């Protein structure tokens, strides 16, 4: 006779998406959902009703992690085409490409990844590619994807160069590998496994324009049993203007709980360090507020048109001027009782004004935040960049997550993956501890409590996606999406928290990762 529960998880340490349970508890799972929960010691009656009981003593049980800003298409560049990491001469490069051609057969473009420019001469290799492949485009991405080696034919066809080698420029090449099912099927499977190993059960993917046919594969995947990750995707216009008809088609096509269309994403300004962030006041020692002006009028037109049709926007902003202009735009969107009808969010918010944060909180806009961003540069570089660009007084509003939370913005966790790879331990260390690389504490007054950060990565992510009634918390009726870490995160030992690992990930009541 089938028992009432397929699985019961018993934990001394449990976080439900909002708060820690002081005395632990248990979670009963069946048919992919949480059927029953209880605080404290599990009863013998519950144990007898379960087919499988898993007990955790020192570990932390919490909802599955939701990363609200990822790029699978960018991650795939790390692995597309021929492996070049061990190549040190142009002749070896040519030989590797010939071997790849022999293996793959005729392809539209020859691709490679992992080039190390410290051992491979880019100029010599470029000359060789132009000579050997005058009519065949060739693009070889470097190991850090910051640039590439490419021939003239590739530049002619794909309209980018080694100095403009970033996703918004090389997007034309994505259709070459996103529709290559022989490559993309194992690549997406590995991607899902990697994220599962970090406790991630849901992502919000950024797909340029119409995602170049990748949605056809997503539909096939949705109808199979091989989907270990909920994928909500957005359209980021790069080669075309915002396409509302495409959005409507995707909204109608994907109606399930594993894959859905989630609106539009758009960059506005750039980083403060590069002087491309849009500021309210000029940069230190400069006469300008942004070295790359932003077309806010066009952005506003698109946002309002999308909002009218029930679509939401994620606008990426890094300077206080950009955040302020986005607040202006969102205040013109549809409201109900003074709150946004559609769940518009601001991504990154590197440097922002408290007044604008309060405006965004008042209308219940979301903040899509890179909680690991401090891990990218040494601490002294971060401090020097702030001093050089906006000065230490304005710098007090740098990464002010505390103000965002206190003002009522709904926070969610994001990585811009592959810029960073989802890590709750790193997020705790940097955005709760306020640590920089090397352990120096930076503006602790702007940080979050651990429970607030974990809430952002769980409930906040589900709110971002409009799915808080389905997942993102541990409560009866929710899908059983669960992450288990090997320790409890505490304020007392941030360095130890940084070393935590995932020991189990459950999605839809099934174990998808375990060590």
Coordinates of C-alpha atoms in Angstrom, one line a residue:
X1 CA 0.0 0.0 0.0
X2 CA 1.3 3.4 -0.9
X3 CA 2.2 5.5 2.1
X4 CA 0.9 9.0 2.6
X5 CA 4.3 10.8 2.1
X6 CA 7.0 9.9 -0.4
X7 CA 9.5 11.7 1.7
X8 CA 9.9 13.4 5.1
X9 CA 12.8 15.7 5.8
X10 CA 13.5 16.2 9.5
X11 CA 15.8 19.2 10.3
X12 CA 17.2 20.8 13.4
X13 CA 17.8 24.0 11.4
X14 CA 15.1 25.2 9.0
X15 CA 14.5 28.5 7.2
X16 CA 11.1 28.7 5.6
X17 CA 11.7 31.6 3.2
X18 CA 11.0 34.4 5.8
X19 CA 12.4 33.2 9.1
X20 CA 14.4 30.6 10.9
X21 CA 12.5 28.0 12.9
X22 CA 14.0 28.2 16.4
X23 CA 13.4 24.5 17.2
X24 CA 13.7 23.1 13.7
X25 CA 10.9 21.0 12.2
X26 CA 9.9 18.6 9.5
X27 CA 8.6 18.8 5.9
X28 CA 6.3 16.1 4.5
X29 CA 6.4 15.7 0.7
X30 CA 4.2 13.8 -1.8
X31 CA 3.4 14.2 -5.5
X32 CA 6.0 17.0 -5.8
X33 CA 4.4 19.2 -3.1
X34 CA 4.7 19.9 0.6
X35 CA 1.7 18.1 2.1
X36 CA 2.4 18.7 5.8
X37 CA 4.8 20.6 8.1
X38 CA 5.5 20.7 11.7
X39 CA 7.7 22.5 14.2
X40 CA 10.0 20.8 16.7
X41 CA 10.4 17.0 17.0
X42 CA 8.8 14.8 14.3
X43 CA 6.1 12.4 15.6
X44 CA 6.3 8.6 15.1
X45 CA 3.0 8.7 13.3
X46 CA 4.5 11.0 10.6
X47 CA 7.5 8.7 10.3
X48 CA 5.3 5.7 9.8
X49 CA 3.4 7.4 7.0
X50 CA 6.6 8.1 5.0
X51 CA 8.3 5.9 2.4
X52 CA 11.6 7.7 2.9
X53 CA 12.9 9.7 5.9
X54 CA 16.0 12.0 5.7
X55 CA 17.3 13.6 8.9
X56 CA 19.6 16.6 9.0
X57 CA 21.4 17.6 12.3
X58 CA 24.0 20.3 11.5
X59 CA 22.7 21.2 8.1
X60 CA 20.3 24.0 7.1
X61 CA 17.1 23.2 5.2
X62 CA 15.6 26.0 3.2
X63 CA 13.6 26.7 0.0
X64 CA 15.3 26.1 -3.4
X65 CA 17.4 29.1 -4.5
X66 CA 16.0 31.4 -7.2
X67 CA 18.6 33.3 -9.4
X68 CA 16.7 36.1 -11.2
X69 CA 19.3 37.2 -13.7
X70 CA 21.2 34.5 -15.7
X71 CA 22.5 34.0 -19.2
X72 CA 22.7 30.4 -20.4
X73 CA 23.6 31.8 -23.8
X74 CA 26.6 33.5 -22.2
X75 CA 27.6 30.4 -20.2
X76 CA 27.6 28.3 -23.3
X77 CA 30.3 30.5 -24.9
X78 CA 32.7 28.9 -22.4
X79 CA 32.2 25.6 -24.1
X80 CA 31.2 26.3 -27.7
X81 CA 33.2 24.8 -30.6
X82 CA 36.7 23.5 -30.5
X83 CA 38.7 23.4 -27.2
X84 CA 41.6 25.8 -27.4
X85 CA 42.9 26.1 -23.9
X86 CA 46.0 23.9 -24.6
X87 CA 46.9 25.5 -27.9
X88 CA 50.0 27.7 -28.0
X89 CA 50.9 28.1 -31.7
X90 CA 48.9 29.2 -34.7
X91 CA 49.7 26.0 -36.5
X92 CA 48.4 23.9 -33.6
X93 CA 45.3 26.2 -33.7
X94 CA 44.8 25.4 -37.4
X95 CA 45.2 21.7 -36.8
X96 CA 42.6 21.8 -34.0
X97 CA 40.1 23.6 -36.3
X98 CA 40.7 21.0 -39.1
X99 CA 40.0 18.2 -36.6
X100 CA 36.9 20.0 -35.4
X101 CA 35.7 20.4 -39.0
X102 CA 36.3 16.7 -39.7
X103 CA 34.3 15.8 -36.6
X104 CA 31.4 18.2 -37.1
X105 CA 31.1 18.3 -40.8
X106 CA 30.1 21.5 -42.7
X107 CA 29.1 24.3 -40.3
X108 CA 28.2 28.0 -40.9
X109 CA 30.9 29.2 -38.6
X110 CA 34.0 27.7 -37.0
X111 CA 33.9 28.3 -33.3
X112 CA 36.4 27.7 -30.5
X113 CA 36.7 28.5 -26.8
X114 CA 39.3 28.8 -24.0
X115 CA 42.1 30.6 -25.9
X116 CA 44.9 31.8 -23.7
X117 CA 46.4 34.9 -25.2
X118 CA 49.4 34.6 -22.9
X119 CA 50.5 31.6 -24.9
X120 CA 48.8 32.1 -28.3
X121 CA 49.8 35.1 -30.5
X122 CA 46.6 36.7 -31.5
X123 CA 48.0 38.8 -34.4
X124 CA 49.7 35.8 -36.0
X125 CA 46.7 33.6 -35.5
X126 CA 44.4 36.2 -37.0
X127 CA 46.6 36.4 -40.1
X128 CA 46.5 32.7 -40.4
X129 CA 42.7 32.5 -40.1
X130 CA 42.3 35.2 -42.8
X131 CA 44.6 33.3 -45.1
X132 CA 43.3 29.8 -44.5
X133 CA 39.6 30.7 -44.2
X134 CA 38.9 33.7 -46.5
X135 CA 35.2 32.7 -47.0
X136 CA 34.5 30.9 -43.8
X137 CA 33.9 32.9 -40.6
X138 CA 36.0 31.8 -37.6
X139 CA 35.6 33.0 -34.0
X140 CA 37.7 31.8 -31.1
X141 CA 36.7 33.1 -27.7
X142 CA 39.3 33.6 -25.0
X143 CA 39.1 31.8 -21.7
X144 CA 37.6 34.8 -19.8
X145 CA 35.4 35.8 -22.8
X146 CA 36.6 39.3 -22.6
X147 CA 37.8 39.2 -26.2
X148 CA 38.3 36.8 -29.1
X149 CA 40.4 36.0 -32.2
X150 CA 38.4 36.2 -35.4
X151 CA 38.9 36.6 -39.1
X152 CA 37.7 39.3 -41.4
X153 CA 34.9 37.2 -42.7
X154 CA 33.5 36.8 -39.2
X155 CA 33.7 40.5 -38.6
X156 CA 31.8 41.1 -41.9
X157 CA 29.0 38.7 -41.1
X158 CA 28.6 39.1 -37.3
X159 CA 29.3 42.8 -37.0
X160 CA 31.5 42.8 -33.9
X161 CA 35.3 42.8 -33.3
X162 CA 37.7 41.6 -30.7
X163 CA 37.4 44.9 -28.9
X164 CA 33.6 44.8 -28.9
X165 CA 33.3 41.1 -27.8
X166 CA 30.5 41.2 -25.4
X167 CA 27.0 39.5 -25.5
X168 CA 25.1 42.6 -26.7
X169 CA 27.4 42.8 -29.7
X170 CA 28.1 39.1 -30.5
X171 CA 24.4 38.2 -30.2
X172 CA 24.2 37.3 -33.9
X173 CA 26.4 34.4 -33.4
X174 CA 24.2 32.9 -30.7
X175 CA 21.7 31.6 -33.2
X176 CA 24.5 29.4 -34.6
X177 CA 24.9 27.4 -31.3
X178 CA 21.5 27.9 -29.6
X179 CA 19.9 25.9 -32.5
X180 CA 22.6 23.2 -32.6
X181 CA 20.8 20.6 -30.6
X182 CA 23.8 18.2 -30.6
X183 CA 25.7 20.9 -28.6
X184 CA 22.9 22.6 -26.7
X185 CA 21.2 19.5 -25.2
X186 CA 24.2 18.3 -23.2
X187 CA 25.2 21.9 -22.5
X188 CA 21.9 22.8 -20.9
X189 CA 21.9 19.5 -19.0
X190 CA 25.3 20.3 -17.5
X191 CA 24.1 23.9 -16.8
X192 CA 21.2 22.6 -14.8
X193 CA 23.3 20.1 -12.9
X194 CA 25.8 22.9 -12.1
X195 CA 23.0 25.1 -10.7
X196 CA 21.4 22.2 -8.8
X197 CA 24.8 21.6 -7.1
X198 CA 24.5 25.2 -5.8
X199 CA 20.9 24.7 -4.5
X200 CA 19.3 26.5 -7.4
X201 CA 15.9 25.2 -8.5
X202 CA 14.7 28.3 -10.6
X203 CA 16.3 30.9 -12.8
X204 CA 15.2 33.9 -14.8
X205 CA 17.0 33.7 -18.1
X206 CA 17.8 36.6 -20.3
X207 CA 17.3 35.8 -24.0
X208 CA 18.2 38.3 -26.6
X209 CA 15.4 39.3 -29.0
X210 CA 13.4 36.2 -29.8
X211 CA 16.0 33.9 -28.2
X212 CA 17.0 32.7 -31.7
X213 CA 14.9 29.5 -31.8
X214 CA 16.0 28.3 -28.4
X215 CA 12.4 28.4 -27.2
X216 CA 11.5 25.5 -29.5
X217 CA 14.0 23.4 -27.6
X218 CA 12.6 24.7 -24.3
X219 CA 9.1 23.5 -25.4
X220 CA 10.4 20.0 -26.1
X221 CA 12.1 20.0 -22.8
X222 CA 9.0 21.2 -21.0
X223 CA 7.1 18.2 -22.3
X224 CA 9.8 15.7 -21.3
X225 CA 10.9 14.6 -17.8
X226 CA 14.4 15.9 -18.1
X227 CA 13.9 19.4 -16.6
X228 CA 15.6 19.8 -13.3
X229 CA 15.3 23.6 -13.3
X230 CA 12.4 26.0 -13.6
X231 CA 13.3 28.4 -16.4
X232 CA 11.5 31.8 -16.6
X233 CA 12.9 33.8 -19.5
X234 CA 12.8 37.4 -20.6
X235 CA 13.4 39.1 -24.0
X236 CA 16.2 41.6 -24.1
X237 CA 16.0 43.7 -27.3
X238 CA 19.5 44.0 -28.9
X239 CA 19.2 43.5 -32.6
X240 CA 15.5 44.4 -32.9
X241 CA 13.1 46.7 -31.1
X242 CA 10.9 45.4 -28.3
X243 CA 8.5 42.8 -29.9
X244 CA 5.2 42.7 -28.1
X245 CA 3.7 40.2 -30.5
X246 CA 6.6 37.8 -29.7
X247 CA 5.9 38.4 -26.0
X248 CA 2.2 37.5 -26.4
X249 CA 3.1 34.3 -28.3
X250 CA 5.5 33.2 -25.6
X251 CA 3.0 34.0 -22.8
X252 CA 0.5 31.8 -24.6
X253 CA 3.0 29.1 -25.4
X254 CA 4.4 28.6 -21.9
X255 CA 1.7 28.4 -19.2
X256 CA 3.2 25.7 -16.9
X257 CA 5.0 26.0 -13.7
X258 CA 8.4 25.1 -15.1
X259 CA 8.9 27.3 -18.1
X260 CA 7.3 30.7 -18.6
X261 CA 7.8 34.0 -20.3
X262 CA 8.6 36.8 -17.8
X263 CA 8.7 40.0 -19.7
X264 CA 11.5 42.3 -21.0
X265 CA 15.0 43.1 -19.8
X266 CA 17.1 46.2 -20.8
X267 CA 20.4 47.8 -20.0
X268 CA 20.4 51.5 -19.3
X269 CA 23.7 52.9 -18.1
X270 CA 27.1 51.2 -17.4
X271 CA 29.5 51.0 -14.4
X272 CA 30.5 53.8 -12.2
X273 CA 34.2 52.8 -12.5
X274 CA 34.1 53.2 -16.3
X275 CA 32.3 56.6 -16.1
X276 CA 29.3 55.1 -17.9
X277 CA 27.0 55.1 -15.0
X278 CA 24.5 58.0 -15.3
X279 CA 24.8 60.3 -12.2
X280 CA 22.7 63.1 -10.9
X281 CA 25.9 65.3 -10.4
X282 CA 29.1 65.2 -12.4
X283 CA 31.9 62.8 -11.6
X284 CA 34.7 63.9 -9.4
X285 CA 36.9 66.3 -11.4
X286 CA 34.8 65.9 -14.5
X287 CA 32.1 68.0 -16.1
X288 CA 29.9 65.2 -17.3
X289 CA 27.4 62.9 -15.6
X290 CA 27.6 60.0 -18.0
X291 CA 30.1 59.2 -20.8
X292 CA 27.5 57.2 -22.7
X293 CA 24.1 59.0 -22.7
X294 CA 21.0 56.9 -22.3
X295 CA 17.8 57.1 -24.4
X296 CA 15.3 57.3 -21.5
X297 CA 12.5 58.6 -23.8
X298 CA 12.7 55.5 -25.9
X299 CA 12.9 53.3 -22.8
X300 CA 9.9 55.0 -21.3
X301 CA 7.9 54.5 -24.4
X302 CA 8.6 50.7 -24.5
X303 CA 8.1 50.2 -20.7
X304 CA 4.7 51.9 -20.8
X305 CA 3.6 50.0 -23.9
X306 CA 4.6 46.7 -22.3
X307 CA 3.0 47.6 -19.0
X308 CA -0.3 48.3 -20.8
X309 CA -0.2 44.8 -22.2
X310 CA 0.5 43.2 -18.8
X311 CA 4.2 42.6 -19.3
X312 CA 6.8 43.6 -16.8
X313 CA 10.3 45.1 -17.2
X314 CA 13.7 44.6 -15.6
X315 CA 15.8 47.7 -16.2
X316 CA 19.5 47.6 -15.4
X317 CA 20.8 50.7 -13.7
X318 CA 24.0 51.5 -11.9
X319 CA 24.2 55.3 -11.3
X320 CA 21.9 57.4 -9.1
X321 CA 20.7 59.3 -12.2
X322 CA 19.6 56.2 -14.0
X323 CA 17.9 54.8 -10.9
X324 CA 16.0 58.1 -10.5
X325 CA 14.9 58.2 -14.2
X326 CA 13.7 54.6 -13.9
X327 CA 11.7 55.5 -10.8
X328 CA 10.1 58.3 -12.9
X329 CA 9.2 55.8 -15.6
X330 CA 7.8 53.2 -13.2
X331 CA 5.6 55.9 -11.4
X332 CA 3.8 56.3 -14.8
X333 CA 2.9 52.6 -15.0
X334 CA -0.4 51.0 -14.1
X335 CA -1.1 51.2 -10.3
X336 CA -3.6 49.7 -8.0
X337 CA -3.8 51.2 -4.5
X338 CA -0.6 53.0 -5.2
X339 CA 1.3 49.9 -6.1
X340 CA 2.6 48.7 -9.4
X341 CA 0.2 46.2 -11.2
X342 CA 3.1 44.6 -13.1
X343 CA 6.2 43.6 -11.2
X344 CA 8.8 45.9 -12.6
X345 CA 12.3 45.7 -11.1
X346 CA 15.6 47.6 -11.1
X347 CA 18.7 45.4 -11.6
X348 CA 22.0 46.0 -9.9
X349 CA 21.5 49.5 -8.3
X350 CA 25.3 49.9 -7.7
X351 CA 25.0 53.6 -6.5
X352 CA 21.6 55.1 -5.7
X353 CA 20.0 58.0 -3.9
X354 CA 17.9 57.3 -0.8
X355 CA 15.1 59.4 -2.0
X356 CA 14.7 57.4 -5.2
X357 CA 14.9 54.1 -3.3
X358 CA 12.0 55.3 -1.1
X359 CA 10.0 56.2 -4.2
X360 CA 10.6 52.8 -5.7
X361 CA 9.7 51.1 -2.3
X362 CA 6.5 53.1 -2.1
X363 CA 5.2 51.7 -5.4
X364 CA 6.5 48.3 -4.5
X365 CA 9.1 47.9 -7.3
X366 CA 11.6 45.1 -7.0
X367 CA 15.4 45.3 -6.6
X368 CA 17.3 42.5 -8.5
X369 CA 20.7 42.6 -6.7
X370 CA 24.1 41.1 -7.3
X371 CA 24.9 40.1 -3.8
X372 CA 28.3 38.6 -4.8
X373 CA 29.5 41.6 -6.9
X374 CA 32.2 42.6 -4.3
X375 CA 34.0 39.3 -5.1
X376 CA 35.0 40.5 -8.6
X377 CA 37.7 43.0 -7.6
X378 CA 40.2 43.4 -4.8
X379 CA 39.0 45.6 -1.9
X380 CA 41.5 48.3 -2.6
X381 CA 40.5 48.6 -6.2
X382 CA 36.8 49.0 -5.2
X383 CA 37.7 51.8 -2.7
X384 CA 39.9 53.5 -5.2
X385 CA 37.2 53.4 -7.9
X386 CA 34.7 55.0 -5.5
X387 CA 37.1 57.8 -4.5
X388 CA 38.2 58.5 -8.1
X389 CA 34.7 58.6 -9.6
X390 CA 32.1 59.8 -7.0
X391 CA 34.1 60.5 -3.9
X392 CA 33.8 59.1 -0.4
X393 CA 30.8 61.2 0.6
X394 CA 28.6 60.1 -2.3
X395 CA 30.2 56.6 -1.9
X396 CA 28.2 56.1 1.3
X397 CA 25.3 55.2 -0.9
X398 CA 27.2 52.5 -2.7
X399 CA 25.4 49.1 -2.6
X400 CA 22.9 50.4 -0.1
X401 CA 20.8 47.2 0.3
X402 CA 19.8 48.2 3.8
X403 CA 17.9 51.2 2.5
X404 CA 16.3 49.2 -0.2
X405 CA 14.9 46.7 2.2
X406 CA 13.8 49.3 4.8
X407 CA 12.0 51.3 2.1
X408 CA 9.8 48.4 1.1
X409 CA 11.5 47.3 -2.2
X410 CA 11.2 43.5 -2.7
X411 CA 14.7 42.2 -3.0
X412 CA 15.7 39.2 -5.1
X413 CA 19.1 37.6 -5.7
X414 CA 20.9 37.6 -9.1
X415 CA 24.3 37.0 -10.5
X416 CA 24.3 38.0 -14.2
X417 CA 25.7 34.5 -14.6
X418 CA 28.3 33.8 -16.1
X419 CA 29.7 37.1 -14.6
X420 CA 29.2 35.3 -11.3
X421 CA 28.0 31.8 -10.5
X422 CA 25.2 31.6 -7.9
X423 CA 26.6 31.2 -4.3
X424 CA 24.6 31.7 -1.2
X425 CA 27.7 31.3 1.0
X426 CA 29.5 34.1 -0.9
X427 CA 26.4 36.3 -0.7
X428 CA 26.3 35.9 3.0
X429 CA 29.9 36.8 3.4
X430 CA 29.8 39.9 1.2
X431 CA 26.3 41.3 1.5
X432 CA 25.7 40.4 5.2
X433 CA 29.2 40.6 6.5
X434 CA 30.1 43.6 4.4
X435 CA 33.4 42.0 3.6
X436 CA 35.6 42.9 0.6
X437 CA 38.3 40.6 -0.7
X438 CA 40.8 40.1 2.1
X439 CA 38.2 40.4 4.8
X440 CA 38.1 44.2 5.2
X441 CA 34.6 45.4 6.2
X442 CA 33.0 47.9 3.9
X443 CA 30.0 50.0 5.0
X444 CA 28.5 47.4 7.3
X445 CA 25.6 49.9 7.8
X446 CA 24.4 49.2 4.2
X447 CA 24.2 45.4 4.6
X448 CA 21.4 42.9 5.2
X449 CA 20.7 40.4 8.0
X450 CA 21.2 36.8 7.0
X451 CA 17.5 36.0 7.2
X452 CA 16.8 39.0 4.9
X453 CA 19.4 37.8 2.3
X454 CA 18.1 34.3 2.4
X455 CA 14.6 35.6 1.9
X456 CA 15.7 37.6 -1.1
X457 CA 17.2 34.4 -2.7
X458 CA 13.9 32.5 -2.0
X459 CA 10.7 34.3 -1.5
X460 CA 12.0 37.4 -3.2
X461 CA 12.9 35.5 -6.3
X462 CA 9.4 33.9 -6.4
X463 CA 7.8 37.3 -6.0
X464 CA 10.0 38.6 -8.8
X465 CA 8.5 35.9 -11.0
X466 CA 4.9 36.3 -9.8
X467 CA 5.1 32.7 -8.4
X468 CA 5.1 33.2 -4.6
X469 CA 1.9 31.2 -4.4
X470 CA 3.6 28.2 -6.0
X471 CA 7.2 28.1 -4.7
X472 CA 9.9 30.1 -2.9
X473 CA 8.8 29.2 0.7
X474 CA 8.4 26.1 2.7
X475 CA 4.7 25.8 3.4
X476 CA 1.9 23.4 2.8
X477 CA 0.7 23.5 -0.8
X478 CA 4.0 24.8 -2.2
X479 CA 6.1 22.8 -4.7
X480 CA 8.8 20.9 -2.8
X481 CA 11.8 22.9 -4.1
X482 CA 14.4 22.6 -1.3
X483 CA 18.1 23.3 -0.8
X484 CA 20.2 21.9 2.0
X485 CA 23.5 23.4 3.1
X486 CA 26.1 21.7 5.2
X487 CA 25.9 24.3 8.0
X488 CA 23.9 27.1 9.4
X489 CA 24.9 30.7 8.4
X490 CA 25.7 32.8 11.4
X491 CA 26.7 36.4 12.0
X492 CA 29.5 35.3 14.3
X493 CA 31.7 33.5 11.7
X494 CA 31.3 34.9 8.2
X495 CA 34.5 33.3 7.0
X496 CA 33.2 29.9 7.9
X497 CA 29.8 30.7 6.3
X498 CA 31.7 31.4 3.1
X499 CA 33.0 27.8 3.0
X500 CA 29.5 26.2 3.1
X501 CA 28.4 23.7 0.5
X502 CA 25.2 22.3 -0.8
X503 CA 24.6 18.7 0.2
X504 CA 21.2 18.1 -1.4
X505 CA 18.8 19.8 -3.8
X506 CA 15.2 18.8 -4.3
X507 CA 12.9 20.0 -7.1
X508 CA 9.3 18.9 -7.4
X509 CA 9.9 16.5 -4.6
X510 CA 12.7 14.7 -6.4
X511 CA 16.3 14.7 -5.4
X512 CA 18.2 16.3 -8.3
X513 CA 21.5 16.8 -6.5
X514 CA 23.2 15.0 -3.6
X515 CA 26.7 14.4 -2.2

